[in-house]
mmCIF file of C-alpha atoms and ligand atoms in Angstrom:
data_model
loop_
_atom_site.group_PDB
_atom_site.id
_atom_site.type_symbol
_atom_site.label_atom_id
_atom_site.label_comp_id
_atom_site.label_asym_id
_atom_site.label_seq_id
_atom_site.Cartn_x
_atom_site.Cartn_y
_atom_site.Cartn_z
ATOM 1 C CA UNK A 6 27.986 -22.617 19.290
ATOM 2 C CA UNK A 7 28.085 -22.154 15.787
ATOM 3 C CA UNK A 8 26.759 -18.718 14.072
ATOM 4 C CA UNK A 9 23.855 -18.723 12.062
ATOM 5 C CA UNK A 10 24.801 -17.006 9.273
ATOM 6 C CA UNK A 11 29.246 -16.754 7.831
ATOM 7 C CA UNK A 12 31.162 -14.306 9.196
ATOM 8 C CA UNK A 13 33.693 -15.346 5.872
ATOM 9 C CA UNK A 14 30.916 -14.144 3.316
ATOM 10 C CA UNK A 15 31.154 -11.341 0.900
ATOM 11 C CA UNK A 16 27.102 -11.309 0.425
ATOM 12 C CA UNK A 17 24.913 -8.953 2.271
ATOM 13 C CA UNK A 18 23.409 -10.292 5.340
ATOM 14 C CA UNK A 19 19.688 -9.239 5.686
ATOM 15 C CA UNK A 20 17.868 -10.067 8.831
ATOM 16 C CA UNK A 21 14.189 -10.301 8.957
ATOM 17 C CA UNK A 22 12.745 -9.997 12.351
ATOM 18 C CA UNK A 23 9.084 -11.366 12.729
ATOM 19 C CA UNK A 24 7.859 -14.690 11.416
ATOM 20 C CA UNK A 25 4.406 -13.621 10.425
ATOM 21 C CA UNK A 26 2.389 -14.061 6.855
ATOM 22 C CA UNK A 27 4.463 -11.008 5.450
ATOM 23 C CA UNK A 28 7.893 -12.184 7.223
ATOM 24 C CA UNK A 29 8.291 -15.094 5.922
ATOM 25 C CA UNK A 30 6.931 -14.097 2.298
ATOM 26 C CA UNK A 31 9.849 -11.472 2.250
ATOM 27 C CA UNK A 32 12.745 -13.778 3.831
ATOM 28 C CA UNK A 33 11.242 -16.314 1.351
ATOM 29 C CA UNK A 34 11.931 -14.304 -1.337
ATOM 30 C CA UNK A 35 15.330 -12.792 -0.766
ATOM 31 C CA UNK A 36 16.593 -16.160 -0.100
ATOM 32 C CA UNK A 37 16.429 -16.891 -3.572
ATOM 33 C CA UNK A 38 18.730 -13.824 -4.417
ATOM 34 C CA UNK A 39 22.130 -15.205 -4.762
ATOM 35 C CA UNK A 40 23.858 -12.278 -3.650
ATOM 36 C CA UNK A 41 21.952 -12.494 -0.426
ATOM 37 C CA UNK A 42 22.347 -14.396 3.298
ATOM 38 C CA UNK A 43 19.149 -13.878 4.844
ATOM 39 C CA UNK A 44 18.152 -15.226 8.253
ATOM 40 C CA UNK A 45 14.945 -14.901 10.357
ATOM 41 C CA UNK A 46 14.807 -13.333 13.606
ATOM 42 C CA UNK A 47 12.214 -14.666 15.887
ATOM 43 C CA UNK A 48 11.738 -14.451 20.253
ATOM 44 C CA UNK A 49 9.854 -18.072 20.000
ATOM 45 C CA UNK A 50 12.700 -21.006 20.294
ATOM 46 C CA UNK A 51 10.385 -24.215 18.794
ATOM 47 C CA UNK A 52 8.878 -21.757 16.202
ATOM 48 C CA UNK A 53 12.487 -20.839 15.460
ATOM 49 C CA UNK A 54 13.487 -24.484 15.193
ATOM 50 C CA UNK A 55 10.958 -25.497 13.528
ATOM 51 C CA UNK A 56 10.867 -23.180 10.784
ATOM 52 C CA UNK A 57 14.344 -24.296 10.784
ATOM 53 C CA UNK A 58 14.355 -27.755 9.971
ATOM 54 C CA UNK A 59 10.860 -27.009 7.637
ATOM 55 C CA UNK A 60 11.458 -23.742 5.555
ATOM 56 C CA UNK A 61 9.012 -21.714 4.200
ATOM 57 C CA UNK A 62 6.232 -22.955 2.309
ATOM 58 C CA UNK A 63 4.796 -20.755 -0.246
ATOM 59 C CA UNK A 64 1.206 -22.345 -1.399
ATOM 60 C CA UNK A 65 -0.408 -21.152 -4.598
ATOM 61 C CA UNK A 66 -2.771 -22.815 -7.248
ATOM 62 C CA UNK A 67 0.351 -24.496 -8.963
ATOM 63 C CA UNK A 68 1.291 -25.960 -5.851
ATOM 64 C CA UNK A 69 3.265 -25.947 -2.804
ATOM 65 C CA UNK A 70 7.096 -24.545 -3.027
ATOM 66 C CA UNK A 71 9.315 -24.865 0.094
ATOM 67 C CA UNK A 72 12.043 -22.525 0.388
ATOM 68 C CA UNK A 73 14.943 -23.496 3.509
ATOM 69 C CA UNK A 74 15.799 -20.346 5.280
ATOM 70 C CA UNK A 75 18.002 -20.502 8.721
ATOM 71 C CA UNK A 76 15.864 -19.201 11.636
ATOM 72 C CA UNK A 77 16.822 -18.382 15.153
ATOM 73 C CA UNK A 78 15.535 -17.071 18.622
ATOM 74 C CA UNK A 79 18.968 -16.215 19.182
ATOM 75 C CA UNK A 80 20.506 -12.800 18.278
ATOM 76 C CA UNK A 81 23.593 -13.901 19.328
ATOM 77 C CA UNK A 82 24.120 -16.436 16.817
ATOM 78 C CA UNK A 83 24.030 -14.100 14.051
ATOM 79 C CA UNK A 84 26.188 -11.928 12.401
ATOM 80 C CA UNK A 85 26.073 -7.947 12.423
ATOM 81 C CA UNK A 86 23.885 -7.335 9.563
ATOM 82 C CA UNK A 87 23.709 -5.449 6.232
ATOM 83 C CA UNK A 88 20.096 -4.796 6.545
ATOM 84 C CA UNK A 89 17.163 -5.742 9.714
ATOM 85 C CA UNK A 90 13.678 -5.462 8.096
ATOM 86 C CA UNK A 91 11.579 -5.206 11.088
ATOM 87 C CA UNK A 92 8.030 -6.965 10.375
ATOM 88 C CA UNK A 93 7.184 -7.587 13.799
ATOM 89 C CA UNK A 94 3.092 -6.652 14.888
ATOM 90 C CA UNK A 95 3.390 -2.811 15.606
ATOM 91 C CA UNK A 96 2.650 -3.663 19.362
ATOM 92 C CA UNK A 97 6.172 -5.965 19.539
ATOM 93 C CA UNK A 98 8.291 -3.458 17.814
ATOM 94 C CA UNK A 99 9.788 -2.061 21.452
ATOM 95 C CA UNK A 100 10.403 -5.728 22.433
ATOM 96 C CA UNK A 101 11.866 -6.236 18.274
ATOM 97 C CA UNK A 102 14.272 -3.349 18.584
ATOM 98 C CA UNK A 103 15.859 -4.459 21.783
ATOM 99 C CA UNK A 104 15.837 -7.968 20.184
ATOM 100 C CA UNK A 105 17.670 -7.019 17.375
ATOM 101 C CA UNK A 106 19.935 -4.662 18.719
ATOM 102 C CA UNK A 107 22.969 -6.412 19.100
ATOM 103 C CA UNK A 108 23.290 -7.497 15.069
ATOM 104 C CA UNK A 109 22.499 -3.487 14.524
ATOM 105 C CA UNK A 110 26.307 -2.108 13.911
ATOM 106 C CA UNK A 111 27.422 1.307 12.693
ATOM 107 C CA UNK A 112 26.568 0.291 8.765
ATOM 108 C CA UNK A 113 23.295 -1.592 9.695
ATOM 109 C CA UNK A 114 20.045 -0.250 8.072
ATOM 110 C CA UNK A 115 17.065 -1.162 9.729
ATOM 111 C CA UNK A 116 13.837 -1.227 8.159
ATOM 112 C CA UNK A 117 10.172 -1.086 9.133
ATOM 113 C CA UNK A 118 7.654 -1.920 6.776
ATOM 114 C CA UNK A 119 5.180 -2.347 9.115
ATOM 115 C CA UNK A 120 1.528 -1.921 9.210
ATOM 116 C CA UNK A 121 0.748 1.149 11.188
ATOM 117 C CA UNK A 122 1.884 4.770 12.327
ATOM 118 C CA UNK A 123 4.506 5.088 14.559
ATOM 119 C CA UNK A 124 6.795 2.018 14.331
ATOM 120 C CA UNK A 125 10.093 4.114 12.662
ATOM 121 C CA UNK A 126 9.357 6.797 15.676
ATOM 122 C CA UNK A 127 9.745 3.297 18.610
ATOM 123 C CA UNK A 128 12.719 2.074 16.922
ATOM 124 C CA UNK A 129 14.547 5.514 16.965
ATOM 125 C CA UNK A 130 14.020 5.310 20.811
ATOM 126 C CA UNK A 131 16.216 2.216 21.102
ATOM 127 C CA UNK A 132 18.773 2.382 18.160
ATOM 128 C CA UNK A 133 20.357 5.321 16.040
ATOM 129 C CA UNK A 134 17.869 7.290 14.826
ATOM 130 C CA UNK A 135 19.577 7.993 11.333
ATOM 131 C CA UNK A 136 19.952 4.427 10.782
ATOM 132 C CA UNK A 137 16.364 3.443 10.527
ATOM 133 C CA UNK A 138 14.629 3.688 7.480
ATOM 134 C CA UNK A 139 10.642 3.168 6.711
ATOM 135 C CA UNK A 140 8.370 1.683 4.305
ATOM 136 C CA UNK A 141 5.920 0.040 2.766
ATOM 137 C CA UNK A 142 4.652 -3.271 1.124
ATOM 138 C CA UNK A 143 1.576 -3.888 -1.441
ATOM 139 C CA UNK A 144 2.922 -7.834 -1.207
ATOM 140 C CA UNK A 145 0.090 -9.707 0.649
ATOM 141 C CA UNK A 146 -0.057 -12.770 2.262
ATOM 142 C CA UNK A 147 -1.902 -15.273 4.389
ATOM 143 C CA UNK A 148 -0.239 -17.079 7.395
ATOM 144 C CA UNK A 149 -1.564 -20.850 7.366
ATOM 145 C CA UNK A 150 0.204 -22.447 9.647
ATOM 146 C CA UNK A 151 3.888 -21.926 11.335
ATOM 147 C CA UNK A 152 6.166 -20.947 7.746
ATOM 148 C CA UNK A 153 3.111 -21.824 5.641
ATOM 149 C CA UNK A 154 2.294 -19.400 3.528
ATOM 150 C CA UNK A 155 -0.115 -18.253 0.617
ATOM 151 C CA UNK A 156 0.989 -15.599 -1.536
ATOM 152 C CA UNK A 157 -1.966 -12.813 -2.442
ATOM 153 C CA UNK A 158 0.975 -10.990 -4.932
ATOM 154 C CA UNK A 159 4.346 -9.556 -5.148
ATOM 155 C CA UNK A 160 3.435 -5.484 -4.906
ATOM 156 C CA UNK A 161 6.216 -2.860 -4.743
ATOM 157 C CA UNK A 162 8.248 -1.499 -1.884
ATOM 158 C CA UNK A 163 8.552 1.895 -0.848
ATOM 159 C CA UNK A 164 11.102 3.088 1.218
ATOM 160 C CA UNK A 165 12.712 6.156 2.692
ATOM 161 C CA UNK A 166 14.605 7.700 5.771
ATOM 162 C CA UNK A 167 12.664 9.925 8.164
ATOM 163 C CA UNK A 168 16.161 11.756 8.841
ATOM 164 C CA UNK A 169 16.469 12.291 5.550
ATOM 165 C CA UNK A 170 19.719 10.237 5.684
ATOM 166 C CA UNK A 171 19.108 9.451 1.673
ATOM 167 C CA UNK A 172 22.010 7.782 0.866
ATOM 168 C CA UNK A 173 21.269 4.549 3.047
ATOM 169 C CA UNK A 174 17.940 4.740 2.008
ATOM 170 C CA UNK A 175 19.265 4.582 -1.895
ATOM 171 C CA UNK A 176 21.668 1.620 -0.693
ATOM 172 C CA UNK A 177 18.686 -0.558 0.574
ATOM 173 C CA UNK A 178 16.587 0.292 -2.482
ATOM 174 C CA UNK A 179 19.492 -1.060 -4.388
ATOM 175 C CA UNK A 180 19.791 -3.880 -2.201
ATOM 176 C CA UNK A 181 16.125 -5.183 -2.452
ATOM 177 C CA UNK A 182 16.142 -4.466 -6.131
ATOM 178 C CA UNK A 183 19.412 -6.698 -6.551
ATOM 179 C CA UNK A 184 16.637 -9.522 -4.803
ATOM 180 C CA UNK A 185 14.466 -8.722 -7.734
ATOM 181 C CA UNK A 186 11.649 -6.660 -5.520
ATOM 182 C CA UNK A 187 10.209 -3.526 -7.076
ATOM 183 C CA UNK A 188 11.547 -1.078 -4.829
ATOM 184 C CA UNK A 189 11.340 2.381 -4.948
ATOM 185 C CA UNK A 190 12.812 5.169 -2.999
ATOM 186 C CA UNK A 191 10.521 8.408 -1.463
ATOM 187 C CA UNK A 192 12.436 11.567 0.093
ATOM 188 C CA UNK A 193 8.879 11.802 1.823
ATOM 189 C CA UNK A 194 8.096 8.932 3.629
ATOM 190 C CA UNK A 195 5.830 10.094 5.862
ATOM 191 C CA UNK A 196 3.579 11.079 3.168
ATOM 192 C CA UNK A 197 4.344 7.122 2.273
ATOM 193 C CA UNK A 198 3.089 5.876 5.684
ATOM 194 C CA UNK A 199 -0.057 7.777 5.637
ATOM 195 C CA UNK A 200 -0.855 6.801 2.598
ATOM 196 C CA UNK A 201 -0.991 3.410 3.678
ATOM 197 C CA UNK A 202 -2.584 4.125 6.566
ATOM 198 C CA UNK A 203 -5.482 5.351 4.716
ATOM 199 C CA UNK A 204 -5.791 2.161 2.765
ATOM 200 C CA UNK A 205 -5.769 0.406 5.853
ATOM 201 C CA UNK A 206 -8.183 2.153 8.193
ATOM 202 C CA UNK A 207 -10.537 1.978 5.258
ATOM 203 C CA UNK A 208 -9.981 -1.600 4.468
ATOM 204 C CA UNK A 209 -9.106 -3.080 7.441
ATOM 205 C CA UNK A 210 -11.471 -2.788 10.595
ATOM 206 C CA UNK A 211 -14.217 -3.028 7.871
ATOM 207 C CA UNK A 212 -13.130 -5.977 6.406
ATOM 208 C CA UNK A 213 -12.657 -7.948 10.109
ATOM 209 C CA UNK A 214 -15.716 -6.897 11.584
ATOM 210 C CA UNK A 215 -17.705 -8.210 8.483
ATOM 211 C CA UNK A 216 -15.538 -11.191 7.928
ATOM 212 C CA UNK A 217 -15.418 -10.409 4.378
ATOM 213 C CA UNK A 218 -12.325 -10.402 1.855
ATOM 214 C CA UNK A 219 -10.808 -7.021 0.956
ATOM 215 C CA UNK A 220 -12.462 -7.245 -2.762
ATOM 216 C CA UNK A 221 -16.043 -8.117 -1.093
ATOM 217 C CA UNK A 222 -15.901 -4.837 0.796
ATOM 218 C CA UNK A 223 -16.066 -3.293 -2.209
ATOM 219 C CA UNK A 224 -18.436 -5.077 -3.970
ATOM 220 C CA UNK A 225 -21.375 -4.245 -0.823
ATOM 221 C CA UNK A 226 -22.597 -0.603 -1.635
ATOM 222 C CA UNK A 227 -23.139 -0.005 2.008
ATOM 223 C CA UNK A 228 -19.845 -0.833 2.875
ATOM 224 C CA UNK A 229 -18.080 0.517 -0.365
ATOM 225 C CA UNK A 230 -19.862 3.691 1.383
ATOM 226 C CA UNK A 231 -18.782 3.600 4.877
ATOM 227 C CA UNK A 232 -14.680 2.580 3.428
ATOM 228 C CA UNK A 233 -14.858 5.653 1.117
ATOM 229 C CA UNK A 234 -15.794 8.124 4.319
ATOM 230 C CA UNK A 235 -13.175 6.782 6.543
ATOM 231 C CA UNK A 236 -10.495 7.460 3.797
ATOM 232 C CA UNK A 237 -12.038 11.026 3.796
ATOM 233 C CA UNK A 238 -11.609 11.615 7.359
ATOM 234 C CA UNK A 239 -7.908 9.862 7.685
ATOM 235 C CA UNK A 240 -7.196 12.070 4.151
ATOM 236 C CA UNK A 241 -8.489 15.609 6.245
ATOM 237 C CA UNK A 242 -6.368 14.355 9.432
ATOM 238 C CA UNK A 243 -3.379 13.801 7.005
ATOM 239 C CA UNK A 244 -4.200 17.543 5.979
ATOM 240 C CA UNK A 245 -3.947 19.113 9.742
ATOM 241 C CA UNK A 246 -1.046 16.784 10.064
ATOM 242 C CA UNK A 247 1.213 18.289 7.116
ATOM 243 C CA UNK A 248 1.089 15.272 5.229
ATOM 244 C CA UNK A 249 1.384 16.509 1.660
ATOM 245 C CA UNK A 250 -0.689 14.135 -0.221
ATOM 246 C CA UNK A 251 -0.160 15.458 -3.749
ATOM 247 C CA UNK A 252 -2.494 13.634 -6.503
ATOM 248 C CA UNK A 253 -3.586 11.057 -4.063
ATOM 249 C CA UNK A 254 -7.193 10.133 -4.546
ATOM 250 C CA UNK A 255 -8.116 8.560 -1.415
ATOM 251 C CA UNK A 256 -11.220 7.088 -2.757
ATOM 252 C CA UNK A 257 -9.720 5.719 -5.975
ATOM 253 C CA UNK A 258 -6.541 4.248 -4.255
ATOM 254 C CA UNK A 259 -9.236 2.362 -1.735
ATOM 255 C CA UNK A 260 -10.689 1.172 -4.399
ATOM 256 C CA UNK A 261 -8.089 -0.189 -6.477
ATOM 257 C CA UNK A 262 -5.990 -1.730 -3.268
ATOM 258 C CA UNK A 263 -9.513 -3.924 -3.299
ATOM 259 C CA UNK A 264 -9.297 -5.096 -6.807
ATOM 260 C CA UNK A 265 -5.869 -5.940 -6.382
ATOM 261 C CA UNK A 266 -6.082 -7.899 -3.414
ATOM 262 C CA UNK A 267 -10.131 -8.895 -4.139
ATOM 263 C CA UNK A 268 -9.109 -12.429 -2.608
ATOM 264 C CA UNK A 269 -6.963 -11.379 0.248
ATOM 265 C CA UNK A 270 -8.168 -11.605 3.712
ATOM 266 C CA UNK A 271 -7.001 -8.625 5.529
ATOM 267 C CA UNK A 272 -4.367 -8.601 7.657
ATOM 268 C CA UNK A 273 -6.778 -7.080 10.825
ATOM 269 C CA UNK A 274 -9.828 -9.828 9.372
ATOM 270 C CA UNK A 275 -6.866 -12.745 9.825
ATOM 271 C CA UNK A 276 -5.980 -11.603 13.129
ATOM 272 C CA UNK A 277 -9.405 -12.042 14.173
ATOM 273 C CA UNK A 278 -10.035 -15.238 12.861
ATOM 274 C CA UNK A 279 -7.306 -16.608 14.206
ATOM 275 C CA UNK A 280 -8.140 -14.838 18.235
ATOM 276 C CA UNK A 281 -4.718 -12.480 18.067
ATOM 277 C CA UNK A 282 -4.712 -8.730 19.065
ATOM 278 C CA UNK A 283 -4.617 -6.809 15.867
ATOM 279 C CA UNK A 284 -2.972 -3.411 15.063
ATOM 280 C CA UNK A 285 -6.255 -1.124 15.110
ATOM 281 C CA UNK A 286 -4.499 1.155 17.971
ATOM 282 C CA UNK A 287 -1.714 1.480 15.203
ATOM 283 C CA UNK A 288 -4.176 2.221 12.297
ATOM 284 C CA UNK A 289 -7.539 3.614 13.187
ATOM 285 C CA UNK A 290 -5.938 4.526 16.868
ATOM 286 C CA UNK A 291 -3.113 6.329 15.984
ATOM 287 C CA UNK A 292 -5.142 8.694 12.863
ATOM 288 C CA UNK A 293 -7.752 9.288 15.920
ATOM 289 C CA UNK A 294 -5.041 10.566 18.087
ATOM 290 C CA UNK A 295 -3.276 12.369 15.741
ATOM 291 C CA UNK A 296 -6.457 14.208 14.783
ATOM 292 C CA UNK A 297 -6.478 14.695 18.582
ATOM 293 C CA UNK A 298 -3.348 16.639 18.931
ATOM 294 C CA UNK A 299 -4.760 18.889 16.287
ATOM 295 C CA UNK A 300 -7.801 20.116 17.476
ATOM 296 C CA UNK A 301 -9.631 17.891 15.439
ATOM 297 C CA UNK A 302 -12.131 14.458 15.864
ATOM 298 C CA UNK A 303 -11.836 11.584 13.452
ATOM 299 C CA UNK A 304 -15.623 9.884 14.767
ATOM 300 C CA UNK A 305 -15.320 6.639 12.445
ATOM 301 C CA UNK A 306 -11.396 6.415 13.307
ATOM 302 C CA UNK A 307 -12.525 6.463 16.668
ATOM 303 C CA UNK A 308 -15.859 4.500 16.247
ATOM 304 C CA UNK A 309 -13.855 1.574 14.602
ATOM 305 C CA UNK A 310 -11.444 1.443 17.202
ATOM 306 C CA UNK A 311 -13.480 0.922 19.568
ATOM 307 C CA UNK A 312 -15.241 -1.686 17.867
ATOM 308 C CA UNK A 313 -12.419 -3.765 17.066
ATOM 309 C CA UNK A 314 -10.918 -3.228 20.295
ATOM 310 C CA UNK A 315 -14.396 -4.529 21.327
ATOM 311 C CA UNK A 316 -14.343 -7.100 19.374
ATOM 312 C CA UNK A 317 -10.656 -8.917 20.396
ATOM 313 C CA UNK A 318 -10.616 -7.162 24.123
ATOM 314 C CA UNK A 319 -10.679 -10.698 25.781
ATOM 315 C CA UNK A 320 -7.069 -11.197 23.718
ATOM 316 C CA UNK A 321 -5.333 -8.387 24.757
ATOM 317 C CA UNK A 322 -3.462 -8.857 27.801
HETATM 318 O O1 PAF B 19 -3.072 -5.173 6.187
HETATM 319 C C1 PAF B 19 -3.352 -5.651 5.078
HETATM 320 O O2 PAF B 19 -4.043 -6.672 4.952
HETATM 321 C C2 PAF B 19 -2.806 -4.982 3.822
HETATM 322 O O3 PAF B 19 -2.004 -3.910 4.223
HETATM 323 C C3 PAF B 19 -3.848 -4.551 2.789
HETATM 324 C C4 PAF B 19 -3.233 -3.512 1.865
HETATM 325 C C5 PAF B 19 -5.102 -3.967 3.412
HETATM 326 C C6 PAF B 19 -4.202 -5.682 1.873
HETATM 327 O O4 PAF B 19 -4.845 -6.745 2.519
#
């Protein structure tokens, strides 16, 4: 059987694992980059087939642009790669790392710029710790159908290693940037992932339970209200945790991450809507328990937790 991607070609081979709204907006992108091979990982055979023979199709008010990328369920038909961006649902990243693994070589960065705490922490259990790198995404999309897409804007990546191993980190930076993403790199990235755990505990739960899009939130007082304490409580938790948060304004960064994506529907509100488990025990959850371990509570953290998990419990197996 043939191999997905060349092993006869001097470009970078980047591997995208995950097929969601935020997958395929990123392996949609670097496939433009002519410097680049870039092929999707997914577990699901006819998704992988047909995203295949159909691309990725990027809807926006201009129109509909499909871009071809190769897509398999098969590891073994790819090539060891340059770079795996893992962009899996938190819950599947065991079951992604054990996926990936055999494409993961000595030189292989992988990536998680997944929603959540503790994704980089899973994937160090099942491949070389110093090879896995972190980060985050302000990009936002909608998943419409299998490889349809609707772009919500290109935001900045921010990326970094959690064993400090800085020079692969700088290489990936330099990678994504060569794709034309604003990337930056953070010799803190943990600071990085709380960050945008904050914006998502505030925004997210709220945002599902109330069916509303992320810049509605903000426009109901009430709620504006409620978002703005949970990003104090994840903001003290990030305190007891270490996290250094320097001139952070939790409020103010809530805020603006719901001007900038006023249209968006959250990524917790489309899980919902479309009857999928969501990633509260990775946002809300995983603050709760980490005020837990020190000797703190986090009552909303908790409170929407619970809720959500409430909401979707018939979905999770
Ligand atoms: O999960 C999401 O939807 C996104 O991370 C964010 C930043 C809340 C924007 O919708």
């Amino acid at each position: 059987m043939s191999k997905v991607n060349s092993p006869h070609t001097a470009k970078a081979r980047v591997v995208i694992v995950g097929p969601g709204a935020m997958g395929c907006l990123l392996a949609a992108l670097l496939s433009r980059a002519a410097a680049l091979e870039v092929a999707l990982l997914d577990y699901r055979p006819d998704r992988a087939k047909l995203l295949n023979e159909q691309g990725i199709i990027i809807e926006s008010p201009a129109g509909a642009d499909t871009v071809p990328v190769r897509c398999t369920a098969e590891p073994k038909q790819l090539e060891t790669a340059d770079l795996v961006i893992i962009f899996t649902k938190a819950y599947d990243t065991a079951a992604a790392a054990q996926h990936c693994a055999s494409i993961v070589g000595s030189n292989t960065s992988v990536l998680t710029l997944q929603n959540g705490l503790g994704n980089y922490q899973v994937l160090q259990e099942y491949l070389p710790a110093e090879q896995i790198l972190a980060g985050t995404t302000s990009s936002g999309a909608t998943l419409l159908g299998v490889g349809r897409i609707r772009q919500a804007g290109i935001g900045r990546i921010i990326l970094g290693s959690p064993t400090s191993n800085h020079a692969l980190a700088d290489s990936a930076v330099g990678l994504l940037r060569s794709a034309g993403l604003q990337t930056e790199l953070t010799v803190d990235i943990n600071a990085v992932l709380w960050r945008k755990v904050l914006i998502n505990c505030a925004i997210n739960p709220l945002t599902a339970l109330t069916r509303r899009r992320n810049g509605e939130l903000w426009e109901s007082a009430p709620l504006r209200g409620l978002a703005a304490q949970v990003a104090d409580e994840v903001y003290r938790v990030g305190q007891a945790v270490g996290i250094n948060w320097g001139k952070f304004d939790p409020r103010r960064e809530v805020e603006e991450v719901c001007r900038a994506t006023a249209t968006n529907q959250s990524s917790m509100l489309q899980d919902v809507l479309a009857g999928r488990r969501t990633e509260v025990e990775y946002i809300t959850g995983s603050v709760a328990q980490a005020a837990e371990q020190h000797g703190l509570s986090a009552p909303l953290c908790q409170c929407l937790t619970a809720l959500i998990e409430g909401l979707t419990e018939q979905h999770i197996q």
